[in-house]
Each structure stands twice: as C-alpha cells, then as structure tokens.
Amino acid sequence: MLKDVTLGQYFPGNSIFHKTDPRIKLLLTVAYIVAIFLAKSGAAYALLLLVSILITIMSGIRLSVILKGIKPLIFVVIITAIINVFWYSPPEGTEPLFSFWKINIYLGGLLTALYMAIRILCLILGTGVVLTYTTSPIALTDAIESLLSPLKLIKLPVHEFSMMMTIALRFIPTLIEETDKIMSAQKARGADFSSGGLIKRAKALLPVLVPLFISAFRRADELAVAMECRCYRGGKGRTKMTRRTLRPYDFILVIFFGAFIAGVVLINKYIPFYTV
Amino acid sequence: MTAAELRNVFYTYSKGTPFESAAVTDVSAVFESGMITGIIGHTGSGKSTVAQLINGLLPVSSGEVFVCGKNIWEDPKKMRQVRFTAGLVFQYPEYQLFDETVYKDISFGPKNMGLSEKEIDERVRDAARDVGLDDALLEKSPFELSGGQKRRAAIAGVLAMRPQVLILDEPAAGLDPRGRREVLGNITAYRNKTGAAIIMISHSMEDIAEYCDKIVVMSDSKVLLSGTPEEVFSHADELVKTGLTVPQVTKVLCGLKAMGYDVDTSAYTVDKAEKEILRLFGGEKKC
Ligand SMILES: Nc1ncnc2c1ncn2[C@@H]1O[C@H](COP(=O)(O)OP(=O)(O)OP(=O)(O)O)[C@@H](O)[C@H]1O
Ligand SMILES: [Mg+2]
C-alpha cells in the first residue's frame, strides 16, 4: 500500500538527532554529503560506512523501518553498480582482472562499483537519519526559513516559500490517506488497478484521480479561508511560537561531524589504499 | 440463512512500524440474510475496519471471514467476485463520484462485473429508483447534485451490483432528519425487495433501534454485546459505561425503574415504550 512508503517520513523519538536544532542538522547534512563526495581512498569509504552505521544506530530508528526505506532503492544501487563495472575505462596498459568473451573486468571497475554503492547507501542512511526520519516537517521548514532569512534583504519571499513548503509537506500524508480511501472505495465497486497493460492501468486510475483532484482543490479552498479567518497576512511581523537556541548537544554533533570530515580528508591523503 | 460471518478475526494497521495499532481484536459475528444488523460503537472502536474486512479490502491478520458460505481468503484471486457479492458503501461515499454523468457513475460497478449493455441499463435505472433519484438527474453531472442527492447516487452505485450482503458505513451521517429517514427507508426497502443481508454502521442509537433486527456493539476493537435490540438495550449500564447511550425512550423507562416503578426497560422504540408506560399506569391511549 501507499502508506508503507517510509522514506522521508518522520519517526518521533528521543535520540540526540531528534533533539538537535534542525538548522544545525540541515547544515550538517550538507557537510555530510560533501564528505561523501570527498572520499577517494578505500579506507575513507570504510570510514564513511562505519560512521553511517554508527549514526543510524545512534538515532534509535528501528532497523525494520530503515530496511523498508532502503528496499525500493536497492534496485537503483545494483543497476548503478553493474553499469559502473562495465563502463569503466582503465588507464592504458592495465591488465584486466579476468575477461570472458569480449568483456574485460578490471579491478578499478569493481572498486568504482563498490564505492558507488557505498556512496548511495551512505546518502540514504545519512540524510534519512540525520534529517528526514528525525526531523518533523514543521521543524524542517522552520529551519529552512531561518537559514534563508538573509535573502529577505534582497526582497526574496522567504517566508512565503517556507509556508508553501510547510503546507505541501503537511498535506502529503493527508493526500496519501485520501488516495488509499478512494482506491478502496473504487475497489469495492470492482475497480482493478493491478492487471492489464499500461494503458488499461492508466485508465483505471481515472476514477481515483478525479475525486482526488476535486478534494485537493476543496481542501486548498478551505485552508485558505481558515488561514484568513485567523488573520494570516503573510510573513511581515509574524512571530514564532518556539524560539530555538543552540544547546550543548548541538555542539557535540557539530564537533563529531567536523572530526568526520577531517578524518575523510586526512585518510585520503595519508592512507590512499585502493584509490580510484 | 447466514450470509456473512467473522470468526475470531484480528486486524492490525501498519504492522511492524511504530504506528502499529490493533483495530480489531478477536471479533466474531454472524450476519443473516433478510436482516438488518447494526454495528454501533464509539469513535475509533473499529467499525469501519470490520466493514472493510468483510469484503476483503483489508486482509485479516488472523481469523476467518465467510461470505455466502465461502472463506474469502481461500482463493484471493476471486476477491473481485467477493466484492460484487458483498457491496460496501464507504463513509461519505459522495467523495468517490467521478464520472461525467450520474448514470455513468452508477454503471461503474455493473460494468466492472462484465454485464451486457441491456442488463447494465436495467440495473442502473433500478438502483436509481431504489434510492429515490429522479430519472432526470441521471444525465446530470454528479458534481451538480446536492449533498443528499450525491449520497444517494453513491449508494445507488453499490446497489446496482445487486449485492447479497450490503454493508453501509454511516449511510445517514451528515444528512438532515428527513434525508436520514428517506435513505434508511430506501435501505429497508432494498432488504424487503431482495432479502439481502444488510450491515449498517451508525453512531445514532435511535436509528439503530428503529431500523435494525440485530445489533453488534463494539468497544475498543472488541465486540462488547450482540443480539436483538431488546437484549442489547437491557444492558443499558454497560452501554453507558463505554460512552454510548441508549435510545431516549429507554432512558425514560430506566428513570422510571430507578424511581421504583416496575417497568420492563427493554422497550426501545417510541411505540413500544408508549405501550409499556400505558400498561404501567393502566391507562388508555387518549389521542
Ligand atoms: N488507515 C489507518 N491506519 C492506521 N490506523 C488506522 C487506520 N484506520 C483506522 N485506524 C485506527 O484503527 C482504529 C479503528 O478505526 P476505525 O476507522 O475502524 O474506527 P470507527 O469505529 O470506524 O470510528 P468512526 O466512528 O470514527 O468512524 C482507530 O484507532 C484508528 O486510529
Ligand atoms: Mg468509521
């Protein structure tokens, strides 16, 4: 069912990642992604994997949830890895590891594939754990608004942008639930979404899409009225219910990630095993 | 005759995630042909979940569901057939209307059954008549109808499949008193005409008391009481304890009993209560 998609969903909890200021988490996620792309040496990739697994454990998110989130992407990882094995063009004069028929497999190709798989896995784990699984959508958009607020000086509508995002995020689960409900209702009348060719399946979705759009428009209307009734007039002079200040664990996490990036850079330089 | 049956059915939503919630625990119930069985219970007690378990929209976590004598999970490939036999009208079904005209929307179910044009036409007109929709409305867009008319059109969409078990989730919710009476009257008429088993979910004790032959009371995902209205409403204390009420007239009788009169508190419709009170005071009906 649609409901079972867990990637990008928020899971309440009590770990250090749940407590950290979302602005810090947003910045650390960027730093983490940079670290992933800095890695070159085999040892650096090992560190990446290690840290990713460590933070996953620290976040206290259940393994089954994480595996469910990763599952749909495994296919992508495998395809990318396979393509990398075959598309690798080695420097002149490299002996292939082994070859059959017309295909040569090089050590470099295998390594590239392995590193690519590790990168994607770490990206999923890291961004999922540090950001989406442990940050509520409201906190996330709040953080984005706060980080982008300097752009207000050049008259960019930062608040409106973040409000739009909040609303969009807020309505994703509602729309998923609604889709499920409408699909069930049409299934009760014998609709069949899972057999037939592509065109037949697309046609079968019509009885779901029409009511879904109608209700989405209705909701948008109602929401606009409700916001106006509560005197929403855009971002000017608007205050926040929660003011965030930095606390000790924010700094702990910053130091941890700082050490992590430094580690990757140093390892690249001093332990360049199996660098591709 | 037993038309549908649940045997020790369990169902848990979002199994294996932090949002896991047991919505139905060990529910057993029998639904007879030609009878209207009411399911009543407080918000979140699992009524809608039971409705979707009966026609196989939700897979049982454990237990068995029988429709017309067949275990529906024995052969999941035939599930569509089960859905035609056990028609389900969802809560607020008007939000599922989608086609250009009311006629086309009602014909969605029969078309999925693979019937002939002639048969479909007959069924659509029959179903529209059953719910009291004018022939003139059939060519209109469903989105031009009033709320009550939309509700009827949606119910007709299920009736057109001529289900032997008809499940209705809060069919009268949000309608005015007259609309309520008409829709519930249409449902009773359908039962009388076809002898189908009707399962009706409702919040209103009055509606349940007036229209149902049997009642299943749900509380906290379990069956609390079941039986004829007399049997169920004689447990007034238990009903009140779980946050439900008994019909107003039963309350009056209970009040009389508490004052020391020797009344039978199982009367649950105005007519029956009137007789009981008249018997008690030895009077005759004056007007
Ligand atoms: N799609 C869902 N995902 C997760 N939990 C659900 C879902 N639908 C219902 N539940 C939970 O299952 C329980 C039973 O819900 P159900 O809809 O069957 O109640 P109900 O008796 O029909 O209530 P109401 O009278 O409000 O319609 C509730 O606790 C609800 O929170
Ligand atoms: Mg319900």
Tab-separated table of C-alpha atoms in Angstrom, chain A residues 4 59 64 155 159 170 181 183 196 213 224-225 230 247:
chain	number	residue	atom	x	y	z
A	4	ASP	CA	4.035	1.749	3.630
A	59	SER	CA	19.262	7.590	16.008
A	64	SER	CA	12.919	-2.753	10.083
A	155	LYS	CA	13.414	41.005	-1.290
A	159	HIS	CA	8.533	33.295	4.430
A	170	ARG	CA	1.602	18.816	5.762
A	181	LYS	CA	-9.505	5.596	0.753
A	183	MET	CA	-8.890	3.449	-4.185
A	196	GLY	CA	-3.801	-5.307	-17.750
A	213	PHE	CA	-8.212	16.424	-7.505
A	224	ALA	CA	-7.149	29.476	2.540
A	225	VAL	CA	-10.378	30.531	4.216
A	230	ARG	CA	-7.116	33.547	11.689
A	247	ARG	CA	22.319	23.784	23.209
